[in-house]
Amino acid sequence: MTLPQTMRYPRTVFDTGEWLAAWSANTVERRRPTGLPLLQCLEYSPFWHGYEVDTGLGRIWDRPLLTVGSLYAGYGPAYLAERPEEVAGLLDHAAGLMPGTCGLLVLNLPLEAALEWAIVRPPDGMLRLDHAYHRVVGAGRDPIVGDVAKDKRHDWRRRWRRSAEKGLRLVEETDPAPERIDEVVALANGSALRHGWPRLYDRATAQAVLGIPGGRLLRADWDGRTVAGYLALEHDHRLYLWAGGMDHTVVQQVSPYLFLLYELLRMGPERGWERLEFGKGNDAFKRRYGFTGVELWSLWYAADPGDVPTYRPRLAALHQKLGIAQEA
């Protein structure tokens, strides 16, 4: 049976005009517009720098790079795979902008969509940068904790109950005070800094993302103190946890991360959420607690055939080392 095309690659929040407009104003990447919101000329990204840090490979690109989509998006524009004429037009437009760049990187497509892009125009390189994790709300043996291992189910409930008894609570804000945004941004940056990455977020970028319809701040509040939090986006029956972190100094007393996840999965059905999108990174933790990973592949098109011997081996090494790190 062939599924309707609208069901194969549904648009995500990162495909909306609102996201693209907000991200065009971000202050964490250095980008130049190209005339198409989906296509940008990237001069520096702390997210890409983080990949270089993780793998120890040093600098991959030595010139600006054209990108389709954003490294910060949970998913790339997979829906275009069903529109080969638009893929061809986008790649033709990018070709006219390639001189002086390292080429074009089409970011974060699920494997099937990436292969369909590759049929339209074979790339010069292909690599897996990440996984995006999600849970179908209400699925599994238990409507909240799902099909995680029995010992993890019991431990998760125990931690949630203990945290609630100690006064931890979920606070959801659609118009948060600047200081609350700063608290969550600091926690999100703390997660990156602990792994040797540069700072990934700032208040201005966070405010732009929170201004998207469905944007909100989710916080685990403990006596007026934010001990975990997420910048989140609700779109098309999905809740996307986009950027967040937790205060690791409190884990002997409360479990803010597991508390937040439990609360969101518990309230998901009444809010009409079909999927909880948990984003990228922290792979082992997300798999341990029942989240499914979708491989995200990126396609590279060289600006000049002479660039292929330089950059293709670098991308192959990046692919290999990131894969090792994500499976650890």
Coordinates of N, CA and C in Angstrom, one line a residue, residues 48 50 66 68 111 114 186 198 220 233-234 239 244 273 279 316:
W48 N 28.4 23.6 14.5 CA 29.4 22.9 13.7 C 30.7 22.9 14.4
G50 N 31.1 22.6 17.5 CA 31.0 21.5 18.4 C 31.2 20.2 17.9
L66 N 27.4 27.2 1.9 CA 26.0 27.3 1.7 C 25.3 26.2 2.4
V68 N 21.3 24.4 3.1 CA 19.8 24.2 3.1 C 19.4 23.7 4.4
L111 N 17.1 9.4 6.4 CA 17.8 8.7 5.3 C 17.0 8.6 4.1
A114 N 16.9 11.8 2.2 CA 18.2 12.1 1.7 C 18.5 11.3 0.4
A186 N 21.1 29.7 30.2 CA 22.3 29.3 30.9 C 22.4 27.8 31.1
P198 N 31.4 25.2 22.3 CA 31.2 26.7 22.6 C 29.7 26.9 23.0
A220 N 11.4 23.3 35.3 CA 11.2 22.6 36.5 C 11.6 23.6 37.6
L233 N 8.5 24.2 21.4 CA 7.7 24.6 20.3 C 6.6 23.6 20.1
E234 N 5.3 24.0 20.1 CA 4.2 23.1 19.8 C 3.7 23.4 18.4
L239 N 5.1 18.3 20.3 CA 5.8 19.2 21.2 C 7.3 19.0 21.0
G244 N 17.7 23.0 25.9 CA 17.5 22.9 27.3 C 18.6 22.3 28.1
W273 N -1.1 16.1 22.1 CA 0.2 15.9 21.5 C 0.3 14.4 21.1
G279 N 14.7 16.1 20.3 CA 15.9 16.7 19.7 C 17.1 15.8 19.6
A316 N 34.1 12.3 5.5 CA 34.1 10.8 5.8 C 34.6 10.6 7.2

